[in-house]
PDB file of C-alpha atoms in Angstrom:
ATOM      1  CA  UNK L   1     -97.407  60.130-125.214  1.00 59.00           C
ATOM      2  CA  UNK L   2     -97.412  63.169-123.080  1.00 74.00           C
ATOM      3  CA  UNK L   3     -99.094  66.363-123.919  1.00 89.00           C
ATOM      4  CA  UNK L   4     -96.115  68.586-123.210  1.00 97.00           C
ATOM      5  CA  UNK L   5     -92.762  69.063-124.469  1.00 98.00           C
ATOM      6  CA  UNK L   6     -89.661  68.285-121.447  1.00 98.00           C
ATOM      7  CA  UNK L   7     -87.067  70.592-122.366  1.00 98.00           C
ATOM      8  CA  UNK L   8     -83.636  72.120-120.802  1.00 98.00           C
ATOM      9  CA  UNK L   9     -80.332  73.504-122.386  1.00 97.00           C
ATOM     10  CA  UNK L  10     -77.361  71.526-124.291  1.00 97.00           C
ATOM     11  CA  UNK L  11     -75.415  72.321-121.081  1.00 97.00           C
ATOM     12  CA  UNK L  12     -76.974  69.286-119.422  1.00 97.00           C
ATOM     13  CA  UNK L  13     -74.243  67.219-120.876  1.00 97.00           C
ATOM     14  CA  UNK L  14     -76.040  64.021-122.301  1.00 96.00           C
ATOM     15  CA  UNK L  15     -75.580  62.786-125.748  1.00 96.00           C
ATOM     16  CA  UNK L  16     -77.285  64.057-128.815  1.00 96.00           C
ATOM     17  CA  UNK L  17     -78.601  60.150-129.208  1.00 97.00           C
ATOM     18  CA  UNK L  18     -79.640  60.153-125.501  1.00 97.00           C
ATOM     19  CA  UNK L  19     -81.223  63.420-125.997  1.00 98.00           C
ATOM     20  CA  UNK L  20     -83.281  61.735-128.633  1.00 97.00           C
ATOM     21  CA  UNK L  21     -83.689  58.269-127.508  1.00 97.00           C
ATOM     22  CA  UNK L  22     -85.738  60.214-123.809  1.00 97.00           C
ATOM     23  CA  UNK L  23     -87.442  62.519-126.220  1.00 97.00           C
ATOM     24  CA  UNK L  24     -86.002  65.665-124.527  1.00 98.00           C
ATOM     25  CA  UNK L  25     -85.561  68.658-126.464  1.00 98.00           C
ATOM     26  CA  UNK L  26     -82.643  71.039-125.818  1.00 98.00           C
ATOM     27  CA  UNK L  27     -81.494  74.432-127.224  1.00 98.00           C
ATOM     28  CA  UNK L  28     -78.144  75.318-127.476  1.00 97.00           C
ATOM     29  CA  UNK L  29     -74.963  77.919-125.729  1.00 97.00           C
ATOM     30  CA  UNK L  30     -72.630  79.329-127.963  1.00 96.00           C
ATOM     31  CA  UNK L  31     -68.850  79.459-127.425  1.00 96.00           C
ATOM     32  CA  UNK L  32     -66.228  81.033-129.009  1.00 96.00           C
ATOM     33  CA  UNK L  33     -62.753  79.279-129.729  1.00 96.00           C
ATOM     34  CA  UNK L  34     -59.812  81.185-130.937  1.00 95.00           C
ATOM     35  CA  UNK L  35     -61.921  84.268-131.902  1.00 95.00           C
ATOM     36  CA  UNK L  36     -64.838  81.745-133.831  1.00 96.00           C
ATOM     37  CA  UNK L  37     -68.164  81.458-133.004  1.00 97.00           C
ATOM     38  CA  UNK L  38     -70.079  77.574-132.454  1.00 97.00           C
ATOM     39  CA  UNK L  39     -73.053  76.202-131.122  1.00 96.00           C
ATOM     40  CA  UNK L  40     -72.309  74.116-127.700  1.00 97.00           C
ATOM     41  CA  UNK L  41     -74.283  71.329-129.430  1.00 97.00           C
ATOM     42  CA  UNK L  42     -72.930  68.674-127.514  1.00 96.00           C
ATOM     43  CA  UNK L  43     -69.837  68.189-129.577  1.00 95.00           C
ATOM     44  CA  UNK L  44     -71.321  67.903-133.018  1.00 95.00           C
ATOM     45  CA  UNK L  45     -69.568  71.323-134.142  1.00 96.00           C
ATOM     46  CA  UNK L  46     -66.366  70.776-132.283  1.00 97.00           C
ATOM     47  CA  UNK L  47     -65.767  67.295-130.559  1.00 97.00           C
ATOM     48  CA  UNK L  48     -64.890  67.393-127.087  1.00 96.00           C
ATOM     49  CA  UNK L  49     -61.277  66.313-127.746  1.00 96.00           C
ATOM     50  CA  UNK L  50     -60.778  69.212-130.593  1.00 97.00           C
ATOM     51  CA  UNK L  51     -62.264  71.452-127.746  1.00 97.00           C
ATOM     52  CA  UNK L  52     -59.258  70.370-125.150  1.00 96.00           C
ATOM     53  CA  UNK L  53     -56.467  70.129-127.086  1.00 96.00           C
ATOM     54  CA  UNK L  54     -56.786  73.507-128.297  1.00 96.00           C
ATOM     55  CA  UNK L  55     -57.261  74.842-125.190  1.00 93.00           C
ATOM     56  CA  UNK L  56     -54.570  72.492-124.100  1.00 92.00           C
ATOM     57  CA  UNK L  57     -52.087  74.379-126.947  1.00 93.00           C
ATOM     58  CA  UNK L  58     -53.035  78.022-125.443  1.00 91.00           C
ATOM     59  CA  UNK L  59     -56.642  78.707-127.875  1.00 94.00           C
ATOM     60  CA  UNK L  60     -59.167  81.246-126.017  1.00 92.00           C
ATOM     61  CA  UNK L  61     -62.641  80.327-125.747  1.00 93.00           C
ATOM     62  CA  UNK L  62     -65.344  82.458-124.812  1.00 93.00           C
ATOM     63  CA  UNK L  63     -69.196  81.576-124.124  1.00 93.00           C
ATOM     64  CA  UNK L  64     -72.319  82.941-124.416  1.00 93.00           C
ATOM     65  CA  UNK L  65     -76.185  82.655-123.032  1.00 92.00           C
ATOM     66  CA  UNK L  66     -79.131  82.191-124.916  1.00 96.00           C
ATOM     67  CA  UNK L  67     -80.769  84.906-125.699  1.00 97.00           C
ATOM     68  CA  UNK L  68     -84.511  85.732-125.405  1.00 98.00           C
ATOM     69  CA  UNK L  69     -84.946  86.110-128.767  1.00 98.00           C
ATOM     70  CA  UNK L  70     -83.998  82.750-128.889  1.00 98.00           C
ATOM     71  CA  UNK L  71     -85.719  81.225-126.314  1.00 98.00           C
ATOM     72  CA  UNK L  72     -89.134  82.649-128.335  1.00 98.00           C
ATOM     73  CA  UNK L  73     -87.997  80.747-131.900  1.00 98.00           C
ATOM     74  CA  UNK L  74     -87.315  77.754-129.800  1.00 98.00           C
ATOM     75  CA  UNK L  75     -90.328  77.352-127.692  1.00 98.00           C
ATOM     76  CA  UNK L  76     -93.248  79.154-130.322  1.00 98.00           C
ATOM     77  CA  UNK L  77     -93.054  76.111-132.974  1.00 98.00           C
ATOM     78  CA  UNK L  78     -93.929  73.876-129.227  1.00 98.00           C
ATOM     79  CA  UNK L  79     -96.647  75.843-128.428  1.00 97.00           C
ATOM     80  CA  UNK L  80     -98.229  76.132-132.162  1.00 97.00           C
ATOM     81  CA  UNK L  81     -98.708  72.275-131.887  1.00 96.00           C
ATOM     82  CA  UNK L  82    -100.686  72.606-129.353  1.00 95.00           C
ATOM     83  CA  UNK L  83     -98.259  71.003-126.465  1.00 97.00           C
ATOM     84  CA  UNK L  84     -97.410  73.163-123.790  1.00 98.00           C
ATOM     85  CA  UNK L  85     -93.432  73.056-121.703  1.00 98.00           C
ATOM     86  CA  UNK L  86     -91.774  72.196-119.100  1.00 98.00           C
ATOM     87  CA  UNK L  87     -88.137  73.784-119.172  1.00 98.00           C
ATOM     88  CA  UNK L  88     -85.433  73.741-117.103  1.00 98.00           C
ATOM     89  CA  UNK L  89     -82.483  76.273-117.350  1.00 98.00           C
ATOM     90  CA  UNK L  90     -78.700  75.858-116.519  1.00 98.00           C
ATOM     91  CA  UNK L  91     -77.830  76.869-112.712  1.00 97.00           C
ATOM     92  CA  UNK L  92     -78.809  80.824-112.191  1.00 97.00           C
ATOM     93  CA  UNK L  93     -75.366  80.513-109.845  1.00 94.00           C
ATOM     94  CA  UNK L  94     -73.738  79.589-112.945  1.00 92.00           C
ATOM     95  CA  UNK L  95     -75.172  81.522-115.481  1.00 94.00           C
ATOM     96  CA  UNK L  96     -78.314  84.298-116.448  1.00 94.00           C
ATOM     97  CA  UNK L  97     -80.089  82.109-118.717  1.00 96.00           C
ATOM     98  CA  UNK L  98     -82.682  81.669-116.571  1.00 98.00           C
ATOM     99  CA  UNK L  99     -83.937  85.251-116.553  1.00 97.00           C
ATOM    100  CA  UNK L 100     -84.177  85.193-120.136  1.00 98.00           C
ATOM    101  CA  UNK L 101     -85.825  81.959-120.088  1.00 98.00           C
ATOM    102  CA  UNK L 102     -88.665  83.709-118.279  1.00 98.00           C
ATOM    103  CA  UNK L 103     -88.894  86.760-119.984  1.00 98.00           C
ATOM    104  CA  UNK L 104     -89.492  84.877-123.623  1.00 98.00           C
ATOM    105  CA  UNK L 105     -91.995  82.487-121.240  1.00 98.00           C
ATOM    106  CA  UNK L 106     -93.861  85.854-120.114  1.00 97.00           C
ATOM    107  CA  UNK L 107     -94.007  87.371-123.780  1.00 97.00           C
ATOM    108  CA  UNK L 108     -95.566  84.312-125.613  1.00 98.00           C
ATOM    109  CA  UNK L 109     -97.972  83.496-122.967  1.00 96.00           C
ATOM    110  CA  UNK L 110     -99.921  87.261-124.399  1.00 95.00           C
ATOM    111  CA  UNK L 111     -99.480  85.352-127.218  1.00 96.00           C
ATOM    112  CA  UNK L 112    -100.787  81.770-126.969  1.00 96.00           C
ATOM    113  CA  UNK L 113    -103.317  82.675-124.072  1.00 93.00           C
ATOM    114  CA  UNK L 114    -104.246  78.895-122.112  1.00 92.00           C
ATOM    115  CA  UNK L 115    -100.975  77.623-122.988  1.00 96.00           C
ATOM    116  CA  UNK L 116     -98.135  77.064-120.654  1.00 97.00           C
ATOM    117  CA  UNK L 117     -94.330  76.948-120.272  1.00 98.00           C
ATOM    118  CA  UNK L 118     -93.216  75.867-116.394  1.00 98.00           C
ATOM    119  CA  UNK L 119     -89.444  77.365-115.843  1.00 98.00           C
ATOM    120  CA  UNK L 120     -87.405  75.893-113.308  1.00 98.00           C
ATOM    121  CA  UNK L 121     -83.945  77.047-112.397  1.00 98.00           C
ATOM    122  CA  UNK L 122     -82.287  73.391-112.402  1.00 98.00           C
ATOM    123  CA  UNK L 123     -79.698  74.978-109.595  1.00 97.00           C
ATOM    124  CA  UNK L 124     -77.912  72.188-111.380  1.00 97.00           C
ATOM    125  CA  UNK L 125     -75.470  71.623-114.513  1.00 96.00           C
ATOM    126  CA  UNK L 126     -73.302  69.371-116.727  1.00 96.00           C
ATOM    127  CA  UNK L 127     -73.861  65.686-116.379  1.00 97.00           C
ATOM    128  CA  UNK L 128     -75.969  66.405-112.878  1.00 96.00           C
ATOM    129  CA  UNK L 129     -78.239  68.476-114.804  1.00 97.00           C
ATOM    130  CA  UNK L 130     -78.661  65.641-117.217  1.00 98.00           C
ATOM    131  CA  UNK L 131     -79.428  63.365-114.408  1.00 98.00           C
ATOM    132  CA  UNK L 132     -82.363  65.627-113.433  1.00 98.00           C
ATOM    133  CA  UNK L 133     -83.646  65.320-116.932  1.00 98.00           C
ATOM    134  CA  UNK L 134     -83.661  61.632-116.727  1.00 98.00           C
ATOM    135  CA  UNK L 135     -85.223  61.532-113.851  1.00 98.00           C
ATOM    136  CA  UNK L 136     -87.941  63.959-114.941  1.00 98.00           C
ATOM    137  CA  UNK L 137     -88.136  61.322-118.311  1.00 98.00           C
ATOM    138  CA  UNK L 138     -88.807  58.707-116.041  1.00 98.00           C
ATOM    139  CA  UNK L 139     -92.149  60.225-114.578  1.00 98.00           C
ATOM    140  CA  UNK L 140     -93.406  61.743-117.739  1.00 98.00           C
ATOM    141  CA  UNK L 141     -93.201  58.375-119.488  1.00 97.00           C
ATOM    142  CA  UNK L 142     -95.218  56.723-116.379  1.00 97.00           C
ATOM    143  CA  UNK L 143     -97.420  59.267-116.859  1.00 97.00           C
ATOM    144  CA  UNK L 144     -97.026  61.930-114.420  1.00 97.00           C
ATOM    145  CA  UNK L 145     -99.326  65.169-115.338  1.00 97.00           C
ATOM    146  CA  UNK L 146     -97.035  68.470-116.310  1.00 98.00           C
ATOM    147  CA  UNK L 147     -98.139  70.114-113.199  1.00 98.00           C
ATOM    148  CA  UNK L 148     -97.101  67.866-110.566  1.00 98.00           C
ATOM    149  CA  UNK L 149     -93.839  67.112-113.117  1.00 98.00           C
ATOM    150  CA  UNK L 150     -93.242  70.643-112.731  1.00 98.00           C
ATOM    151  CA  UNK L 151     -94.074  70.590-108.748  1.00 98.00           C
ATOM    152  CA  UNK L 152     -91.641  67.521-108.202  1.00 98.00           C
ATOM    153  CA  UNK L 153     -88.204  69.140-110.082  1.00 98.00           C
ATOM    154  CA  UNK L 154     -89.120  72.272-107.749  1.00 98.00           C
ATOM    155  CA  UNK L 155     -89.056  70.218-104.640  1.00 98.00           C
ATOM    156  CA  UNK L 156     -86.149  67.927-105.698  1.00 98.00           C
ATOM    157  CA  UNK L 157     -83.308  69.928-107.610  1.00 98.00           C
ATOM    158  CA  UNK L 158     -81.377  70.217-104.200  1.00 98.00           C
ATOM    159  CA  UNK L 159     -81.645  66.767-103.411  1.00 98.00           C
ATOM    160  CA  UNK L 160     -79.062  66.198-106.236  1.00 98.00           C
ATOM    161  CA  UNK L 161     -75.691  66.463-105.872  1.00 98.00           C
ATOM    162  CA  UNK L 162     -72.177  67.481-107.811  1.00 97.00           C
ATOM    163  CA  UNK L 163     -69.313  66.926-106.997  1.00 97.00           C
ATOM    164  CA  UNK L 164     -65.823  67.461-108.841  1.00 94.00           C
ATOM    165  CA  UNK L 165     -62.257  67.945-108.642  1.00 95.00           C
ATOM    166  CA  UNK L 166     -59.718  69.059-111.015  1.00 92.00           C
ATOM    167  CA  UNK L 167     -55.854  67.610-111.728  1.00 88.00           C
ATOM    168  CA  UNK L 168     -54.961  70.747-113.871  1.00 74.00           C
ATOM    169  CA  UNK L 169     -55.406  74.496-112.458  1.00 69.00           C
ATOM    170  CA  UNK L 170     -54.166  76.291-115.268  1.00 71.00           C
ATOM    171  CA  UNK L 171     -58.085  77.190-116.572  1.00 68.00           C
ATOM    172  CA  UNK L 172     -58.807  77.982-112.858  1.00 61.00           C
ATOM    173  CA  UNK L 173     -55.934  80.751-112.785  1.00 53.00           C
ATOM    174  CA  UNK L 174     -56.784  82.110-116.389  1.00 58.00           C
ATOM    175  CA  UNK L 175     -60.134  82.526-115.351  1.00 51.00           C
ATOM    176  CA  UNK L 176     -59.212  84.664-112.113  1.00 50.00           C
ATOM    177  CA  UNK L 177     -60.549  81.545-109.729  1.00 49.00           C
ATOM    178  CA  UNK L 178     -57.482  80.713-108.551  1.00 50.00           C
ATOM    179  CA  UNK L 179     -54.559  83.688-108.088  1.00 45.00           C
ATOM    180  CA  UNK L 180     -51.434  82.949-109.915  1.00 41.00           C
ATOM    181  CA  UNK L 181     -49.515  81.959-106.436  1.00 34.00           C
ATOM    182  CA  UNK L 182     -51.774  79.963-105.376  1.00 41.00           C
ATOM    183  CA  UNK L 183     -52.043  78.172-108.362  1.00 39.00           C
ATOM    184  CA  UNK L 184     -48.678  77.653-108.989  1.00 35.00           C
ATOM    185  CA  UNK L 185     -48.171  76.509-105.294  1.00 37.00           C
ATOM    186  CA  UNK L 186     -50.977  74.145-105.971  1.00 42.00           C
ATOM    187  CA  UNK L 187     -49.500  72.813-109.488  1.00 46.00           C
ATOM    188  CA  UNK L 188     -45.891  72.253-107.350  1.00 34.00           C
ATOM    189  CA  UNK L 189     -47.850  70.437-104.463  1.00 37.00           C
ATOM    190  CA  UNK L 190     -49.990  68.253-106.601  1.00 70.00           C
ATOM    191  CA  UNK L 191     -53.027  69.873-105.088  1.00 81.00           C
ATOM    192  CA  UNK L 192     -56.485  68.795-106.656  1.00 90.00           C
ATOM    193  CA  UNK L 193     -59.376  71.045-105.365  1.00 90.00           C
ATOM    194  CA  UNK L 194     -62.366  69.172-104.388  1.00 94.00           C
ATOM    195  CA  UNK L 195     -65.413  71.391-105.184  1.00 93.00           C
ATOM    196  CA  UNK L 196     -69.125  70.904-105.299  1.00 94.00           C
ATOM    197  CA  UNK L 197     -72.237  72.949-106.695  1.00 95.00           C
ATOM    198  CA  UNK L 198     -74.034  74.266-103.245  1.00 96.00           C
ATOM    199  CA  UNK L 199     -78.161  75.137-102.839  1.00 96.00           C
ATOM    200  CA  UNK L 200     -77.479  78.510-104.918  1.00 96.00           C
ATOM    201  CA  UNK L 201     -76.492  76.447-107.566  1.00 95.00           C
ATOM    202  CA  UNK L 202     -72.564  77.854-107.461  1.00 93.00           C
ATOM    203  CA  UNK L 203     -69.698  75.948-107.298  1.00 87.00           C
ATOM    204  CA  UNK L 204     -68.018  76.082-104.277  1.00 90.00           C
ATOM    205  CA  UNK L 205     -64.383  75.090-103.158  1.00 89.00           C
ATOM    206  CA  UNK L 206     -64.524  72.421-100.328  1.00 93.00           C
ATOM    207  CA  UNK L 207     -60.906  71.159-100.293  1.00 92.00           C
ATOM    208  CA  UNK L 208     -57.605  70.982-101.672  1.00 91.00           C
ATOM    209  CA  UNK L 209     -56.406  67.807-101.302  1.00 94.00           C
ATOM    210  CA  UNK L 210     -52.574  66.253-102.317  1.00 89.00           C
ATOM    211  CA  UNK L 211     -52.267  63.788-105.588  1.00 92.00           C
ATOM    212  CA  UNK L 212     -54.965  62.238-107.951  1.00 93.00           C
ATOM    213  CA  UNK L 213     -55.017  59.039-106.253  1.00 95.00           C
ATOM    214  CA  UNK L 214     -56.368  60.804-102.880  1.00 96.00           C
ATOM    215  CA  UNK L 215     -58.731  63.138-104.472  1.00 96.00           C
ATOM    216  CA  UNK L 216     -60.184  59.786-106.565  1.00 97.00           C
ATOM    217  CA  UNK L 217     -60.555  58.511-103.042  1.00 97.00           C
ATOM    218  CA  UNK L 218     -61.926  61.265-101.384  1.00 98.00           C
ATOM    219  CA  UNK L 219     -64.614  62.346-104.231  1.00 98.00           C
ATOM    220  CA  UNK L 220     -66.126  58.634-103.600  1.00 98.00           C
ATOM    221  CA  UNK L 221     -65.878  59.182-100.216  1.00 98.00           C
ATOM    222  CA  UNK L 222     -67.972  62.202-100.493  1.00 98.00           C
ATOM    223  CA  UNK L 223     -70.801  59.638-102.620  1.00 98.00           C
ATOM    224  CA  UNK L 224     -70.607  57.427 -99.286  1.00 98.00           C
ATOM    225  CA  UNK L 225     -71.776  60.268 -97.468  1.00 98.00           C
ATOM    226  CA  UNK L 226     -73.881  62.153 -98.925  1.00 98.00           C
ATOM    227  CA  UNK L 227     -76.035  59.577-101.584  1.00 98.00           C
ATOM    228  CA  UNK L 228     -79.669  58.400-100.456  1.00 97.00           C
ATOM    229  CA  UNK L 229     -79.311  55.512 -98.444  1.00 97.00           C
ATOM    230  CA  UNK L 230     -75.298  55.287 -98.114  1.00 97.00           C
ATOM    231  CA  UNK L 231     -74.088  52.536 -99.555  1.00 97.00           C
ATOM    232  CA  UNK L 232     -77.300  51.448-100.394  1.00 98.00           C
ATOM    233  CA  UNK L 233     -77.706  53.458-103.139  1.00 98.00           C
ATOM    234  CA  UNK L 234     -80.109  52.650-105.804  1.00 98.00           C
ATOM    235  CA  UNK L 235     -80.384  55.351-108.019  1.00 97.00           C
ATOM    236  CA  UNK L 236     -78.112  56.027-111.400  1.00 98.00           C
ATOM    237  CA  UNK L 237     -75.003  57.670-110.871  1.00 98.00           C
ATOM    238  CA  UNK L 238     -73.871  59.462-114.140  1.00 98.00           C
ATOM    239  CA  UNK L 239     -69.616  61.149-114.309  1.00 98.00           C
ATOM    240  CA  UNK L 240     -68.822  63.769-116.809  1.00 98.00           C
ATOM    241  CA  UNK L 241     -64.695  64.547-117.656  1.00 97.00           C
ATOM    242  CA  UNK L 242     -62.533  66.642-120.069  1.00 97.00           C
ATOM    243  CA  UNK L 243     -59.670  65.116-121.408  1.00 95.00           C
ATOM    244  CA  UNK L 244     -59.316  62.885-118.867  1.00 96.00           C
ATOM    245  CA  UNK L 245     -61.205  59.748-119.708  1.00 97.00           C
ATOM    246  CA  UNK L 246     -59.073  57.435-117.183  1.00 97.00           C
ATOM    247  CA  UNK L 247     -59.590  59.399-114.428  1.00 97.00           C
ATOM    248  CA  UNK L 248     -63.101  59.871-114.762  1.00 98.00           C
ATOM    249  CA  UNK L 249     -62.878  55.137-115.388  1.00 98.00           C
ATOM    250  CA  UNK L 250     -60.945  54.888-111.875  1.00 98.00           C
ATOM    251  CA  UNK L 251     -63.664  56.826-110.010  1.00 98.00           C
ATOM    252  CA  UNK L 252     -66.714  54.432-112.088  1.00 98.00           C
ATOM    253  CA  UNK L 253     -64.632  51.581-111.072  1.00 98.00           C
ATOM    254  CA  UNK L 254     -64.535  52.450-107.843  1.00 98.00           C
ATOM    255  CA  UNK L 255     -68.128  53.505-107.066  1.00 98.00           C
ATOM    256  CA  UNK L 256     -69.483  50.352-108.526  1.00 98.00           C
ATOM    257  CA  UNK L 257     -67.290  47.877-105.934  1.00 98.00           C
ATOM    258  CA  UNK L 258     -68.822  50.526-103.759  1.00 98.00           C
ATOM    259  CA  UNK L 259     -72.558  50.564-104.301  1.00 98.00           C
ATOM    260  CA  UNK L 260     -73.873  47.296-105.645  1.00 97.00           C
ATOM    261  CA  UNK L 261     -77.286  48.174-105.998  1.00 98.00           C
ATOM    262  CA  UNK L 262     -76.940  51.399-108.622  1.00 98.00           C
ATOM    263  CA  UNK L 263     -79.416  51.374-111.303  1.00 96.00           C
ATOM    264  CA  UNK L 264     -77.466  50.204-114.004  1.00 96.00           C
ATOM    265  CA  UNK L 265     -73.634  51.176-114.335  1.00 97.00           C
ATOM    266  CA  UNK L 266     -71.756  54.051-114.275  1.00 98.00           C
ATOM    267  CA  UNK L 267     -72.393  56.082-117.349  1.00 97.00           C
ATOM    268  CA  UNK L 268     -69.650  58.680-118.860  1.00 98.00           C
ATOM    269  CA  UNK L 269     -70.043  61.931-120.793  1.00 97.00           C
ATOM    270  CA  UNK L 270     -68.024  64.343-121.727  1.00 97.00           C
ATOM    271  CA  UNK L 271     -67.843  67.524-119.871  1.00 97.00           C
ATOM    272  CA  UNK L 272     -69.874  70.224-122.908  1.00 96.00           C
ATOM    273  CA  UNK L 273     -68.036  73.422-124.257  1.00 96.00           C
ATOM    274  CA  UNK L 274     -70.055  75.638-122.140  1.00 95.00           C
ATOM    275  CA  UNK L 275     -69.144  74.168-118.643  1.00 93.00           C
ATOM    276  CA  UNK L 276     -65.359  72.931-120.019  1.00 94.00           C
ATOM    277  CA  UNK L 277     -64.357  76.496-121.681  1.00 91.00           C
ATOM    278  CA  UNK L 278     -64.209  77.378-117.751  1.00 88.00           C
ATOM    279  CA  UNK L 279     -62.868  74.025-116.213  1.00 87.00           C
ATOM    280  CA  UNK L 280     -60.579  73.076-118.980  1.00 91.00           C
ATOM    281  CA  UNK L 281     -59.173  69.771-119.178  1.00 94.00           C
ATOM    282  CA  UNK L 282     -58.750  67.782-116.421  1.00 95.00           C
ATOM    283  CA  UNK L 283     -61.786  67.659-114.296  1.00 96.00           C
ATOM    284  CA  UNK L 284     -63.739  64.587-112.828  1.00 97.00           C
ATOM    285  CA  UNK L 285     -67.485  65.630-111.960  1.00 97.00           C
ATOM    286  CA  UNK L 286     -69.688  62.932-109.974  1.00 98.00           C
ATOM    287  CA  UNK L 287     -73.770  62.999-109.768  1.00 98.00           C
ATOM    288  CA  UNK L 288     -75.747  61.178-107.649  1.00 98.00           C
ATOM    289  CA  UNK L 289     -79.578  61.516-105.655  1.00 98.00           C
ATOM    290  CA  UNK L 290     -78.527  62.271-102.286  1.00 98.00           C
ATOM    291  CA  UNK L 291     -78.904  64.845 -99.291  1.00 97.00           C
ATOM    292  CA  UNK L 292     -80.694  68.276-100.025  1.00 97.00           C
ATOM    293  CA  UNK L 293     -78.246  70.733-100.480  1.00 96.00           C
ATOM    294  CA  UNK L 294     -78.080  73.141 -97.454  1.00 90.00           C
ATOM    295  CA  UNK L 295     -74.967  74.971 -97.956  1.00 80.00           C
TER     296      UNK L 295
END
């Protein structure tokens, strides 16, 4: 077994079971729905379909970093056994996390002197940031020292991509990134933005394309050219949704007739409170190892 800890935040979308079953320790976002306060713990407070249809019948929700504070209680009990950490953060283009990561990091290392915690900014979320885990679970279980671990996710996080598209705009407009014209000129035209997370780790609007069945198309499309080795592809290929379960099924479906040689099949999760309080239902997000993001 390894002599460090691989950690990251519930925001990387796995399961709770898969979680456990890689021996990857996470700590948790907070949300607020309807003026109450939960742990994003990957659906065990509120299940993802609670989550949607109350956002769904007008419910607020509201989230929240971790704080330093509790990046300390979560990584001192790691360090007093001895083990030392390698953690990686939610996107800094997304959210701050990340700075407070390294401030608790910086304060315990007075503290435990010839320990060490390794943060990385994963430039990276939801189910794409849980891909990056996996991957990193991979080489600690061959064996890989924390060092080079720590060098490889450094060199790497870019060469993993996102990409999503949404069938509902309504959290888009309430959250001020779509205007209220456009939005509504988009719900008339069936438009369903195509976006993807670029090398600052932000999601970025690449195009706004007409009906479901086109942006289904197009989002494989984008796998086609952008995944290592085209086609080819041999790596794992993991899809995260909210609320729309059969949409996220016609774009697996698809990408396996596409790519015979993926590692295993398409795997599912649900999109976590943290990433969905800001998509809403609706949205389709597709990981895969493929170019370095340049742009």
């Amino acid at each position: 077994m390894a002599e460090y800890y691989l950690s990251c935040c519930s925001t990387a979308d796995l399961s709770k079971e898969r979680f456990e079953q890689r021996n990857i320790r996470y700590i948790c976002f907070h949300f607020e729905l309807a003026g109450q306060d939960y742990l994003d713990d990957l659906g065990q407070s509120v299940p993802p379909e609670t989550l949607y249809r109350r956002m769904s019948e007008g419910a607020d929700t509201k989230t929240s970093q971790i704080t330093i504070g509790e990046y300390e209680a979560y990584f001192e009990p790691m360090l007093q056994e001895g083990k030392d950490i390698l953690h990686l953060t939610l996107s800094s283009g997304i959210s701050g996390t990340y700075n407070s990561a390294c401030i608790a990091r910086d304060e315990l290392m007075e503290k435990y002197p010839g320990r060490k915690i390794h943060i990385v900014d994963s430039l990276a979320a939801s189910s794409g940031y849980g891909l990056l885990m996996e991957t990193l679970a991979d080489m600690r279980d061959s064996g890989m020292e924390l060092d080079v671990l720590h060098g490889w996710a450094e060199e790497h996080k870019l060469m993993l991509q996102h990409w999503f598209f949404s069938t509902d705009l309504t959290f888009y407009i309430r959250g001020g990134r779509i205007s209220k014209a456009s939005g509504f000129i988009g719900t008339v035209l069936s438009i369903c933005p195509l976006l993807n997370v670029n090398f600052e780790g932000r999601l970025i609007l690449r195009e706004k394309i007409r009906t479901k069945k086109k942006v289904i198309e197009r989002i494989v499309e984008q796998m086609e050219a952008n995944a290592q080795d085209g086609t080819d592809y041999t790596g794992r290929c993991l899809i995260s949704q909210s609320a729309c379960p059969e949409d996220a099924q016609a774009v697996a479906l698809l990408i396996e007739e596409r790519f015979p040689n993926l590692k295993g099949k398409v795997e599912i999760y649900p999109i976590g409170a943290t990433i969905g309080s800001h998509t809403g239902p609706g949205t389709v997000a597709l990981f895969f190892w493929g170019k370095k993001r340049e742009n």
